[in-house]
Coordinates of C-alpha atoms and ligand atoms in Angstrom, one line a residue:
X4 CA 80.1 389.7 180.2
X5 CA 81.2 392.8 177.5
X6 CA 83.9 393.2 176.2
X7 CA 84.0 396.2 174.0
X8 CA 87.8 396.3 172.4
X9 CA 88.8 399.6 170.6
X10 CA 90.6 400.3 167.3
X11 CA 92.4 403.5 165.9
X12 CA 94.9 403.3 163.2
X13 CA 97.0 400.2 161.3
X14 CA 98.5 398.4 163.5
X15 CA 95.5 397.3 166.0
X16 CA 93.4 396.2 163.1
X17 CA 96.4 393.6 162.6
X18 CA 96.5 393.0 166.6
X19 CA 92.8 392.6 167.6
X20 CA 92.0 390.3 164.3
X21 CA 92.8 386.9 166.7
X22 CA 91.4 388.4 169.5
X23 CA 88.1 388.4 168.2
X24 CA 88.4 384.9 166.1
X25 CA 89.1 383.9 169.8
X26 CA 85.9 385.4 170.9
X27 CA 83.7 383.5 168.0
X28 CA 85.5 380.2 169.6
X29 CA 85.1 380.2 172.6
X30 CA 81.1 381.3 172.3
X31 CA 80.7 378.3 170.0
X32 CA 81.8 376.4 173.4
X33 CA 80.0 377.7 175.6
X34 CA 76.7 378.7 176.4
X35 CA 77.4 381.7 178.8
X36 CA 78.0 383.8 176.0
X37 CA 81.7 387.3 176.1
X38 CA 79.2 390.0 174.3
X39 CA 81.6 391.5 171.7
X40 CA 81.5 394.7 170.6
X41 CA 84.5 397.2 168.3
X42 CA 84.9 400.2 168.3
X43 CA 87.2 401.8 165.3
X44 CA 88.1 405.4 166.5
X45 CA 88.9 406.4 163.2
X46 CA 92.1 407.6 163.0
X47 CA 93.5 405.3 160.2
X48 CA 90.5 406.5 157.6
X49 CA 92.6 405.3 153.7
X50 CA 91.3 402.3 152.1
X51 CA 94.5 401.3 152.1
X52 CA 95.7 402.3 155.8
X53 CA 92.3 401.1 157.3
X54 CA 89.4 398.9 155.3
X55 CA 91.7 396.7 152.6
X56 CA 92.9 395.5 156.4
X57 CA 89.6 394.1 158.0
X58 CA 88.6 392.7 154.5
X59 CA 91.7 390.4 154.3
X60 CA 92.2 389.2 157.8
X61 CA 88.8 388.6 158.1
X62 CA 87.6 391.3 161.2
X63 CA 84.1 392.1 160.7
X64 CA 83.5 395.8 160.0
X65 CA 83.6 397.7 162.9
X66 CA 80.1 397.6 165.6
X67 CA 80.5 402.0 165.6
X68 CA 83.6 403.7 164.0
X69 CA 83.8 407.9 165.5
X70 CA 85.6 409.1 162.8
X71 CA 88.5 410.5 164.4
X72 CA 91.0 411.3 161.3
X73 CA 93.2 413.7 161.4
X74 CA 94.3 415.9 163.6
X75 CA 97.5 417.0 166.6
X76 CA 97.0 414.0 168.6
X77 CA 96.0 416.2 171.7
X78 CA 93.5 416.6 168.6
X79 CA 92.7 413.7 167.9
X80 CA 92.6 412.3 171.5
X81 CA 90.2 415.2 172.7
X82 CA 88.0 414.4 170.0
X83 CA 88.4 410.3 170.7
X84 CA 87.0 410.7 173.9
X85 CA 84.2 413.3 173.1
X86 CA 82.9 410.2 171.1
X87 CA 84.1 407.2 173.1
X88 CA 82.4 408.3 176.3
X89 CA 79.2 408.5 174.5
X90 CA 79.9 405.0 173.8
X91 CA 79.8 403.9 177.2
X92 CA 77.2 405.6 178.5
X93 CA 74.9 404.0 176.7
X94 CA 76.4 400.3 176.1
X95 CA 78.1 399.8 179.8
X96 CA 80.2 397.3 179.4
X97 CA 82.7 395.1 182.1
X98 CA 86.0 395.3 180.2
X99 CA 87.3 397.8 177.4
X100 CA 90.0 395.9 176.0
X101 CA 92.9 397.7 173.7
X102 CA 95.6 396.9 171.9
X103 CA 99.7 398.9 171.0
X104 CA 100.3 402.8 171.2
X105 CA 98.5 404.5 169.1
X106 CA 96.3 407.8 170.1
X107 CA 93.5 405.2 170.7
X108 CA 94.8 403.5 173.1
X109 CA 95.7 406.5 175.3
X110 CA 92.0 407.8 174.5
X111 CA 90.0 405.3 175.4
X112 CA 91.7 403.5 177.9
X113 CA 91.3 407.5 179.8
X114 CA 87.4 407.2 179.2
X115 CA 86.7 404.1 179.9
X116 CA 88.4 403.7 183.9
X117 CA 86.6 408.0 184.0
X118 CA 83.5 406.0 183.6
X119 CA 84.3 402.9 186.6
X120 CA 84.9 401.0 184.0
X121 CA 87.7 398.1 183.8
X122 CA 90.6 398.5 181.3
X123 CA 92.7 395.6 179.7
X124 CA 95.5 396.2 177.5
X125 CA 97.1 393.6 176.0
X126 CA 100.6 395.1 174.8
X127 CA 101.6 395.6 177.9
X128 CA 104.8 396.6 179.6
X129 CA 106.2 397.6 176.1
X130 CA 109.2 399.9 176.9
X131 CA 111.5 402.4 174.5
X132 CA 112.0 405.0 178.0
X133 CA 112.2 407.7 175.5
X134 CA 109.2 410.6 176.1
X135 CA 109.5 412.4 172.8
X136 CA 107.8 409.2 171.5
X137 CA 103.7 409.5 171.5
X138 CA 103.6 406.2 171.1
X139 CA 105.1 406.3 175.1
X140 CA 103.6 408.8 176.8
X141 CA 100.8 406.4 175.1
X142 CA 102.0 402.9 177.2
X143 CA 102.8 404.6 180.1
X144 CA 99.9 405.7 180.9
X145 CA 97.0 402.9 179.8
X146 CA 99.8 401.3 182.0
X147 CA 99.3 402.7 184.7
X148 CA 95.5 402.5 184.8
X149 CA 95.1 399.3 183.5
X150 CA 92.8 396.2 185.5
X151 CA 94.9 393.7 183.6
X152 CA 98.4 394.0 181.4
X153 CA 98.5 391.3 179.7
X154 CA 102.2 391.4 178.3
X155 CA 104.4 389.7 176.0
X156 CA 107.2 388.9 176.9
X157 CA 109.7 389.1 180.2
X158 CA 111.8 392.1 179.1
X159 CA 107.9 393.8 179.5
X160 CA 107.5 392.2 182.9
X161 CA 109.9 393.4 184.8
X162 CA 109.5 397.3 182.8
X163 CA 105.7 397.2 185.0
X164 CA 106.8 395.6 188.0
X165 CA 110.0 397.9 188.3
X166 CA 107.6 400.9 187.7
X167 CA 105.8 399.0 190.9
X168 CA 102.5 398.0 189.0
X169 CA 101.2 395.2 191.0
X170 CA 101.9 391.6 189.9
X171 CA 99.1 390.1 190.1
X172 CA 97.5 392.3 187.8
X173 CA 100.1 390.8 185.5
X174 CA 100.0 388.4 182.9
X175 CA 102.5 386.9 180.2
X176 CA 100.5 385.8 177.5
X177 CA 103.0 386.5 174.5
X178 CA 102.5 388.2 171.2
X179 CA 99.1 388.4 170.0
X180 CA 101.1 390.1 166.4
X181 CA 102.5 386.6 166.0
X182 CA 98.7 384.6 165.9
X183 CA 98.4 386.4 163.1
X184 CA 101.2 385.6 161.6
X185 CA 102.1 382.5 162.0
X186 CA 97.5 382.1 160.3
X187 CA 98.4 384.5 157.8
X188 CA 102.0 382.9 156.3
X189 CA 100.7 380.3 154.0
X190 CA 97.8 382.5 152.6
X191 CA 100.9 385.8 151.7
X192 CA 103.5 382.9 150.2
X193 CA 100.9 382.2 148.1
X194 CA 100.4 385.6 146.8
X195 CA 102.5 386.5 143.1
X196 CA 105.4 388.7 143.8
X197 CA 106.1 390.6 141.0
X198 CA 102.0 391.6 141.2
X199 CA 102.5 392.8 144.7
X200 CA 104.9 395.1 143.5
X201 CA 102.9 396.3 139.9
X202 CA 99.2 396.4 141.7
X203 CA 100.6 398.9 144.1
X204 CA 103.7 400.9 142.2
X205 CA 104.2 404.8 142.8
X206 CA 106.8 404.2 140.2
X207 CA 108.3 401.2 139.8
X208 CA 111.0 401.5 136.7
X209 CA 112.7 397.7 136.8
X210 CA 109.4 395.3 137.2
X211 CA 112.4 392.5 137.6
X212 CA 113.7 393.0 140.8
X213 CA 115.0 389.1 142.2
X214 CA 113.6 387.3 145.5
X215 CA 115.4 387.5 148.6
X216 CA 118.4 390.0 146.8
X217 CA 116.4 393.5 146.8
X218 CA 115.6 395.3 150.6
X219 CA 112.7 396.3 151.8
X220 CA 112.2 399.9 153.8
X221 CA 109.3 401.2 156.1
X222 CA 110.0 404.6 157.1
X223 CA 107.6 406.8 159.6
X224 CA 108.5 408.2 162.8
X225 CA 108.7 411.1 163.1
X226 CA 111.5 411.1 164.5
X227 CA 112.7 409.9 161.1
X228 CA 110.4 411.7 158.4
X229 CA 109.0 415.3 160.0
X230 CA 112.8 416.3 160.2
X231 CA 114.2 417.2 157.1
X232 CA 118.0 416.7 158.2
X233 CA 116.9 413.3 159.4
X234 CA 114.8 412.6 156.8
X235 CA 117.7 414.3 153.6
X236 CA 120.5 411.6 155.3
X237 CA 118.2 408.4 154.8
X238 CA 116.7 409.2 151.2
X239 CA 121.1 410.3 150.3
X240 CA 122.1 407.0 152.1
X241 CA 119.5 404.7 149.8
X242 CA 120.0 406.8 146.3
X243 CA 124.0 407.4 147.0
X244 CA 124.9 403.9 148.8
X245 CA 122.2 401.2 148.2
X246 CA 120.8 401.5 145.2
X247 CA 123.9 401.3 143.2
X248 CA 124.1 398.0 143.6
X249 CA 120.5 396.7 145.0
X250 CA 116.5 397.2 144.7
X251 CA 114.9 399.1 147.4
X252 CA 111.4 398.1 147.6
X253 CA 109.4 400.9 149.9
X254 CA 105.5 400.6 150.7
X255 CA 104.9 404.4 152.1
X256 CA 103.0 405.7 154.5
X257 CA 101.2 408.9 153.8
X258 CA 102.8 411.2 156.6
X259 CA 106.5 410.4 154.8
X260 CA 104.8 410.8 151.4
X261 CA 104.1 414.7 152.6
X262 CA 107.0 415.1 153.8
X263 CA 109.3 413.7 151.1
X264 CA 107.3 416.6 149.5
X265 CA 107.7 419.2 151.4
X266 CA 111.1 418.4 151.5
X267 CA 112.1 418.3 148.0
X268 CA 112.9 415.4 148.2
X269 CA 110.0 412.6 145.7
X270 CA 111.5 413.3 142.3
X271 CA 115.2 412.0 143.0
X272 CA 113.2 408.5 144.8
X273 CA 111.0 408.6 141.6
X274 CA 113.7 408.8 139.0
X275 CA 115.8 406.4 140.4
X276 CA 115.1 402.9 138.6
X277 CA 116.6 401.2 141.5
X278 CA 113.8 402.4 143.7
X279 CA 110.5 401.5 143.6
X280 CA 107.7 403.2 145.9
X281 CA 104.5 401.3 146.4
X282 CA 100.6 402.6 148.7
X283 CA 100.5 401.0 151.6
X284 CA 100.2 397.3 150.8
X285 CA 98.4 394.8 153.2
X286 CA 98.8 393.1 155.2
X287 CA 99.3 389.9 153.9
X288 CA 101.1 391.4 150.5
X289 CA 103.6 392.8 152.9
X290 CA 104.2 389.3 154.5
X291 CA 105.2 388.2 151.6
X292 CA 108.1 390.7 150.6
X293 CA 109.2 390.5 154.2
X294 CA 109.6 386.2 152.9
X295 CA 111.9 387.4 150.0
X296 CA 113.9 390.2 150.9
X297 CA 117.3 390.4 152.1
X298 CA 117.0 392.9 155.0
X299 CA 114.6 394.6 156.3
X300 CA 114.9 398.7 157.1
X301 CA 112.6 400.3 159.1
X302 CA 111.8 402.6 162.3
X303 CA 108.9 400.2 162.7
X304 CA 108.0 398.4 165.9
X305 CA 105.8 396.1 164.5
X306 CA 108.2 395.1 161.3
X307 CA 111.0 394.4 164.0
X308 CA 108.5 391.7 165.8
X309 CA 107.6 390.0 162.6
X310 CA 111.1 390.0 161.4
X311 CA 112.0 388.0 164.5
X312 CA 109.6 385.4 163.4
X313 CA 110.6 385.3 159.5
X314 CA 114.4 386.0 160.7
X315 CA 115.0 388.2 157.5
X316 CA 118.1 390.9 158.8
X317 CA 116.7 394.5 160.2
X318 CA 117.8 397.1 161.0
X319 CA 116.5 399.3 163.0
X320 CA 116.6 403.2 162.1
X321 CA 116.2 404.6 165.6
X322 CA 118.4 405.2 169.0
X323 CA 116.4 403.4 171.0
X324 CA 113.1 400.5 171.1
X325 CA 110.5 399.7 173.1
X326 CA 110.9 395.9 172.0
X327 CA 114.5 395.0 173.0
X328 CA 113.2 390.9 172.8
X329 CA 113.7 391.8 169.5
X330 CA 117.4 392.8 169.4
X331 CA 120.2 390.5 168.3
X332 CA 122.4 391.0 172.2
X333 CA 118.9 389.3 173.2
X334 CA 118.6 386.8 170.7
X335 CA 116.5 388.7 168.6
X336 CA 117.5 389.8 164.2
X337 CA 117.5 393.5 164.3
X338 CA 120.4 395.9 164.9
X339 CA 119.6 399.5 166.8
X340 CA 121.2 402.3 164.5
X341 CA 119.7 405.7 165.1
X342 CA 119.7 407.6 162.0
X343 CA 123.6 407.8 162.1
X344 CA 124.4 407.2 158.5
X345 CA 127.9 405.9 159.0
X346 CA 126.4 402.8 161.2
X347 CA 123.6 402.4 159.3
X348 CA 126.2 401.9 156.9
X349 CA 129.1 399.6 158.5
X350 CA 125.9 397.8 160.1
X351 CA 124.0 397.2 156.3
X352 CA 127.2 395.9 154.6
X353 CA 127.4 393.4 157.7
X354 CA 124.0 392.5 157.1
X355 CA 123.7 391.4 154.1
X356 CA 126.4 389.2 154.2
X357 CA 123.2 386.9 157.5
X358 CA 121.3 384.4 156.6
X359 CA 118.1 384.2 157.9
X360 CA 117.5 382.2 160.7
X361 CA 113.7 382.2 162.6
X362 CA 113.3 382.7 166.1
X363 CA 110.4 381.8 168.2
X364 CA 110.5 383.8 171.4
X365 CA 108.6 382.0 174.3
X366 CA 105.2 381.9 173.7
X367 CA 104.7 383.6 170.5
X368 CA 103.5 380.5 169.6
X369 CA 99.8 382.2 168.0
X370 CA 97.7 381.0 171.5
X371 CA 98.3 384.5 172.4
X372 CA 94.6 385.2 172.4
X373 CA 93.7 382.6 173.7
X374 CA 95.6 383.2 176.8
X375 CA 94.0 387.1 176.0
X376 CA 90.4 386.1 177.3
X377 CA 91.3 383.5 179.6
X378 CA 93.0 386.1 182.0
X379 CA 90.2 388.3 180.6
X380 CA 87.2 385.3 181.7
X381 CA 89.3 384.9 184.6
X382 CA 90.4 387.7 186.2
Ligands
UD1_16 C1 99.8 405.7 163.9 C2 100.2 405.7 165.0 C3 102.3 404.9 164.9 C4 101.6 404.3 164.7 C5 101.2 404.5 163.1 C6 100.8 403.1 162.2 C7 99.5 407.1 167.0 C8 100.6 408.3 168.1 N1 101.3 407.5 166.3 O1 101.1 406.8 163.7 O2 102.1 404.6 166.3 O3 102.9 403.2 163.8 O4 100.2 404.7 162.9 O5 101.1 403.6 160.9 O6 98.7 406.9 167.3 N2 96.3 409.8 157.4 C9 95.8 409.3 155.6 N3 95.5 408.2 155.6 C10 95.4 407.4 157.1 C11 96.0 408.2 158.2 C12 96.7 409.5 157.9 O7 96.6 409.9 154.4 O8 94.8 406.6 156.8 C13 97.5 410.7 156.8 C14 96.9 412.4 157.9 O9 96.7 412.7 157.1 C15 98.1 412.0 159.0 C16 99.8 411.5 159.0 O10 98.7 410.4 157.9 O11 98.8 413.7 159.1 C17 99.9 410.6 160.3 O12 98.7 410.3 160.7 P1 98.6 409.5 162.5 O13 96.8 408.5 162.8 O14 98.4 411.1 162.7 O15 100.0 408.9 162.9 P2 100.7 408.2 162.1 O16 101.7 408.6 161.8 O17 100.1 406.9 161.0

């Protein structure tokens, strides 16, 4: 059997790492081997957004890099499809495995299906019900086309059944990102906290950040960072409320840096001694900061899941989520607050009083990648 798996953007690297390891383990125990090629579309290309993840998570360098780079959604998807079609025509795999919900996921699943190649989607069935999110479009199209839908939780199974997906295509395997978290937790904890801050600093005026007493934040969703009004009110909240009493540690996504400079919000952040801006940081570094933080303020879906397993209270700066299993009302740690500052403030002050309590949803147990491979082989 020949599998091509696809990665494009930062969260994909974290999800593919255990899948590749499970193939290697399978091949060392079986005489009939799984042939595997890794294709990187090149959507994320900076060393800090891409190469560092391959190195720290021991992912072999991609066999093929399509070099797609930045661009509008149509440009990224179009360029990926043209380049990936050429790869498929030469390599003729039995399966294309896509993960997550980024542009690479959509582009490569469509291209494969048009060449009658089977598609497996790892992390299928997540729905925010918000078609203004580019990722939701990517999820809908990919799941509609996939032959095998490997889902992280029971709520996602229900989403797919409601959309009319045949039951025998859906397999509940658990959350593959948590395989990576459990495998790398010890390495993360061995890192020196102060070094993480100083090594990655864009601006930090105070190296004396107290463990378990600082706020970790990340932001990159277009709904937050591309709107001047929304980004302005979030920054205002950071400057005028949180930073009065607490330190904020903020590894900044390139998209957000661009927007903060464009809206002239950058200088005030850099000058604030309680706000510590960092370059995008590595996987182990972020995990260390998450474990050591008091609470997380984010619009990242992946961080919502990681907070659930670590137990960090998570204020989610979105009005919906494709990962409802992480919400407090479903037994998780995350609260949706949208862009509404009074609500953010109320939930933030409430969350400061919560003590960390790790949660483990069913099958978020570190064995998801092995289950994924088994489902593909037995298909
Ligand atoms: C993408 C994914 C999103 C994921 C996020 C994680 C889609 C539709 N979105 O969003 O689901 O949560 O990645 O990071 O696929 N840039 C760099 N260096 C890089 C990569 C990007 O400077 O290595 C800049 C580009 O100039 C670009 C901007 O960041 O304009 C945004 O990058 P893009 O890949 O378009 O989307 P993300 O916002 O990263």
